[in-house]
CSV table of N, CA, C and O in Angstrom, one decimal:
chain,number,residue,atom,x,y,z
A,741,MET,N,41.4,-82.1,74.8
A,741,MET,CA,42.2,-81.3,75.7
A,741,MET,C,41.4,-81.1,77.0
A,741,MET,O,40.2,-80.8,77.0
A,742,SER,N,42.1,-81.2,78.0
A,742,SER,CA,41.5,-81.0,79.3
A,742,SER,C,41.7,-79.6,79.9
A,742,SER,O,41.2,-79.4,81.0
A,743,ARG,N,42.4,-78.8,79.2
A,743,ARG,CA,42.6,-77.4,79.7
A,743,ARG,C,41.4,-76.6,79.6
A,743,ARG,O,40.6,-76.8,78.6
A,744,SER,N,41.2,-75.7,80.5
A,744,SER,CA,40.0,-74.9,80.4
A,744,SER,C,40.1,-73.7,79.5
A,744,SER,O,39.1,-73.1,79.0
A,745,ASP,N,41.4,-73.3,79.2
A,745,ASP,CA,41.5,-72.2,78.3
A,745,ASP,C,41.7,-72.7,76.8
A,745,ASP,O,42.0,-73.9,76.6
A,746,ASN,N,41.3,-71.9,75.9
A,746,ASN,CA,41.4,-72.3,74.5
A,746,ASN,C,42.8,-72.1,73.9
A,746,ASN,O,43.3,-70.9,74.0
A,747,PRO,N,43.4,-73.1,73.3
A,747,PRO,CA,44.7,-72.9,72.8
A,747,PRO,C,44.6,-72.0,71.5
A,747,PRO,O,43.6,-72.0,70.8
A,748,ARG,N,45.7,-71.2,71.3
A,748,ARG,CA,45.7,-70.3,70.2
A,748,ARG,C,46.1,-71.0,68.9
A,748,ARG,O,47.1,-71.7,68.9
A,749,ILE,N,45.3,-70.9,67.8
A,749,ILE,CA,45.7,-71.5,66.6
A,749,ILE,C,46.6,-70.6,65.8
A,749,ILE,O,46.4,-69.4,65.7
A,750,VAL,N,47.8,-71.1,65.4
A,750,VAL,CA,48.8,-70.4,64.7
A,750,VAL,C,48.4,-70.3,63.2
A,750,VAL,O,48.3,-69.3,62.6
A,751,PHE,N,48.1,-71.5,62.7
A,751,PHE,CA,47.7,-71.6,61.3
A,751,PHE,C,47.1,-73.0,61.0
A,751,PHE,O,47.3,-73.9,61.8
A,752,SER,N,46.4,-73.2,59.9
A,752,SER,CA,45.9,-74.5,59.5
A,752,SER,C,46.2,-74.7,58.1
A,752,SER,O,46.4,-73.7,57.3
A,753,GLU,N,46.3,-76.0,57.7
A,753,GLU,CA,46.6,-76.3,56.3
A,753,GLU,C,45.5,-77.2,55.8
A,753,GLU,O,45.0,-78.1,56.4
A,754,ARG,N,45.0,-76.9,54.6
A,754,ARG,CA,44.0,-77.7,54.0
A,754,ARG,C,44.8,-78.7,53.1
A,754,ARG,O,45.5,-78.3,52.2
A,755,LEU,N,44.7,-80.0,53.4
A,755,LEU,CA,45.4,-81.0,52.7
A,755,LEU,C,44.4,-81.8,51.9
A,755,LEU,O,43.2,-81.7,52.1
A,756,PRO,N,44.9,-82.6,50.9
A,756,PRO,CA,44.0,-83.3,50.0
A,756,PRO,C,43.0,-84.3,50.8
A,756,PRO,O,41.9,-84.5,50.3
A,757,ASP,N,43.5,-84.7,51.9
A,757,ASP,CA,42.7,-85.7,52.7
A,757,ASP,C,42.3,-85.3,54.1
A,757,ASP,O,41.9,-86.1,54.9
A,758,GLY,N,42.3,-84.0,54.3
A,758,GLY,CA,41.9,-83.5,55.6
A,758,GLY,C,42.5,-82.1,55.9
A,758,GLY,O,42.9,-81.4,55.0
A,759,ILE,N,42.5,-81.7,57.2
A,759,ILE,CA,43.0,-80.5,57.7
A,759,ILE,C,44.0,-80.7,58.8
A,759,ILE,O,43.8,-81.5,59.7
A,760,MET,N,45.1,-80.0,58.8
A,760,MET,CA,46.1,-80.0,59.9
A,760,MET,C,46.0,-78.6,60.6
A,760,MET,O,46.1,-77.6,59.9
A,761,VAL,N,45.8,-78.6,61.9
A,761,VAL,CA,45.7,-77.4,62.7
A,761,VAL,C,46.9,-77.3,63.6
A,761,VAL,O,47.2,-78.3,64.3
A,762,HIS,N,47.7,-76.2,63.5
A,762,HIS,CA,48.9,-76.0,64.3
A,762,HIS,C,48.6,-75.0,65.4
A,762,HIS,O,48.1,-73.9,65.1
A,763,PHE,N,48.9,-75.3,66.6
A,763,PHE,CA,48.7,-74.5,67.8
A,763,PHE,C,49.9,-73.8,68.3
A,763,PHE,O,51.0,-74.3,68.0
A,764,ALA,N,49.8,-72.7,69.0
A,764,ALA,CA,50.9,-71.9,69.5
A,764,ALA,C,51.9,-72.7,70.4
A,764,ALA,O,53.1,-72.5,70.5
A,765,ASP,N,51.3,-73.7,71.2
A,765,ASP,CA,52.2,-74.5,72.1
A,765,ASP,C,52.9,-75.6,71.4
A,765,ASP,O,53.6,-76.4,72.0
A,766,GLY,N,52.9,-75.6,70.0
A,766,GLY,CA,53.6,-76.6,69.3
A,766,GLY,C,52.8,-77.9,68.9
A,766,GLY,O,53.3,-78.7,68.1
A,767,LEU,N,51.6,-78.0,69.5
A,767,LEU,CA,50.8,-79.2,69.2
A,767,LEU,C,50.2,-79.0,67.8
A,767,LEU,O,49.8,-77.9,67.4
A,768,SER,N,50.1,-80.1,67.0
A,768,SER,CA,49.4,-80.1,65.7
A,768,SER,C,48.4,-81.2,65.7
A,768,SER,O,48.7,-82.3,66.3
A,769,VAL,N,47.3,-81.0,65.2
A,769,VAL,CA,46.2,-82.0,65.1
A,769,VAL,C,45.7,-82.1,63.7
A,769,VAL,O,45.4,-81.1,63.0
A,770,TYR,N,45.6,-83.4,63.3
A,770,TYR,CA,45.1,-83.7,61.9
A,770,TYR,C,43.7,-84.2,62.0
A,770,TYR,O,43.3,-85.0,62.8
A,771,PHE,N,42.8,-83.6,61.2
A,771,PHE,CA,41.4,-84.0,61.1
A,771,PHE,C,41.2,-84.6,59.7
A,771,PHE,O,41.2,-83.8,58.7
A,772,PRO,N,40.9,-85.9,59.5
A,772,PRO,CA,40.7,-86.5,58.2
A,772,PRO,C,39.3,-86.0,57.7
A,772,PRO,O,38.4,-85.7,58.4
A,773,VAL,N,39.2,-86.1,56.3
A,773,VAL,CA,37.9,-85.7,55.7
A,773,VAL,C,36.7,-86.4,56.3
A,773,VAL,O,35.7,-85.9,56.5
A,774,GLU,N,36.9,-87.7,56.5
A,774,GLU,CA,35.8,-88.5,57.0
A,774,GLU,C,35.3,-88.0,58.3
A,774,GLU,O,34.1,-87.9,58.6
A,775,PHE,N,36.2,-87.6,59.2
A,775,PHE,CA,35.8,-87.1,60.5
A,775,PHE,C,35.1,-85.7,60.3
A,775,PHE,O,34.1,-85.5,61.0
A,776,LEU,N,35.6,-84.9,59.5
A,776,LEU,CA,35.0,-83.6,59.2
A,776,LEU,C,33.6,-83.7,58.7
A,776,LEU,O,32.7,-83.0,59.1
A,777,LEU,N,33.4,-84.6,57.7
A,777,LEU,CA,32.1,-84.8,57.1
A,777,LEU,C,31.1,-85.4,58.2
A,777,LEU,O,30.0,-85.0,58.2
A,778,GLU,N,31.6,-86.3,59.0
A,778,GLU,CA,30.8,-86.9,60.0
A,778,GLU,C,30.3,-85.9,61.0
A,778,GLU,O,29.2,-86.0,61.6
A,779,HIS,N,31.1,-84.9,61.3
A,779,HIS,CA,30.8,-83.9,62.3
A,779,HIS,C,30.4,-82.5,61.8
A,779,HIS,O,30.4,-81.5,62.5
A,780,ARG,N,30.1,-82.5,60.5
A,780,ARG,CA,29.8,-81.2,59.9
A,780,ARG,C,28.6,-80.4,60.4
A,780,ARG,O,28.5,-79.2,60.3
A,781,GLU,N,27.7,-81.1,61.1
A,781,GLU,CA,26.5,-80.5,61.6
A,781,GLU,C,26.7,-80.1,63.1
A,781,GLU,O,25.8,-79.6,63.7
A,782,SER,N,27.8,-80.4,63.7
A,782,SER,CA,28.0,-80.1,65.1
A,782,SER,C,28.2,-78.6,65.3
A,782,SER,O,28.5,-77.9,64.4
A,783,TYR,N,27.9,-78.1,66.5
A,783,TYR,CA,27.9,-76.7,66.8
A,783,TYR,C,29.3,-76.1,66.4
A,783,TYR,O,29.4,-75.0,65.8
A,784,ALA,N,30.4,-76.7,66.8
A,784,ALA,CA,31.7,-76.2,66.6
A,784,ALA,C,32.0,-75.9,65.1
A,784,ALA,O,32.5,-74.9,64.7
A,785,THR,N,31.7,-76.9,64.3
A,785,THR,CA,31.9,-76.7,62.8
A,785,THR,C,31.0,-75.7,62.2
A,785,THR,O,31.3,-75.0,61.2
A,786,ARG,N,29.7,-75.7,62.7
A,786,ARG,CA,28.8,-74.7,62.1
A,786,ARG,C,29.2,-73.3,62.4
A,786,ARG,O,29.0,-72.4,61.5
A,787,VAL,N,29.8,-73.0,63.5
A,787,VAL,CA,30.3,-71.7,63.8
A,787,VAL,C,31.3,-71.2,62.7
A,787,VAL,O,31.2,-70.1,62.2
A,788,PHE,N,32.3,-72.1,62.4
A,788,PHE,CA,33.3,-71.7,61.4
A,788,PHE,C,32.7,-71.7,60.0
A,788,PHE,O,33.0,-70.8,59.2
A,789,ARG,N,31.8,-72.6,59.7
A,789,ARG,CA,31.2,-72.7,58.4
A,789,ARG,C,30.3,-71.4,58.1
A,789,ARG,O,30.3,-70.9,57.0
A,790,ASP,N,29.6,-70.9,59.2
A,790,ASP,CA,28.8,-69.8,59.0
A,790,ASP,C,29.6,-68.5,58.9
A,790,ASP,O,29.2,-67.6,58.2
A,791,GLU,N,30.8,-68.4,59.5
A,791,GLU,CA,31.5,-67.2,59.5
A,791,GLU,C,32.5,-67.1,58.4
A,791,GLU,O,32.8,-66.1,57.9
A,792,LEU,N,33.1,-68.2,57.9
A,792,LEU,CA,34.2,-68.2,56.9
A,792,LEU,C,33.8,-69.1,55.7
A,792,LEU,O,33.6,-70.3,55.9
A,793,PRO,N,33.7,-68.5,54.6
A,793,PRO,CA,33.5,-69.4,53.4
A,793,PRO,C,34.7,-70.3,53.1
A,793,PRO,O,35.8,-69.9,53.5
A,794,TRP,N,34.5,-71.5,52.6
A,794,TRP,CA,35.6,-72.4,52.4
A,794,TRP,C,35.5,-72.9,51.0
A,794,TRP,O,34.4,-73.4,50.6
A,795,PRO,N,36.5,-72.8,50.1
A,795,PRO,CA,37.8,-72.2,50.5
A,795,PRO,C,37.7,-70.7,50.7
A,795,PRO,O,37.0,-70.0,50.1
A,796,ALA,N,38.6,-70.3,51.6
A,796,ALA,CA,38.6,-68.8,51.9
A,796,ALA,C,39.0,-68.1,50.6
A,796,ALA,O,39.9,-68.5,49.9
A,797,GLU,N,38.3,-66.9,50.4
A,797,GLU,CA,38.6,-66.2,49.2
A,797,GLU,C,39.4,-65.0,49.5
A,797,GLU,O,39.4,-64.4,50.6
């Protein structure tokens, strides 16, 4: 995304083969498991991993 503001996440779905994230503007983005595993040590995923246990309890 080239916008400077952060889009608001409406909800996300944990799927058997990845995660689908739905944004307020109607955009949905799918992240396959392979992508998530490859980027699990990046700053953005560490922030969520440190704050929220998965699966959420």
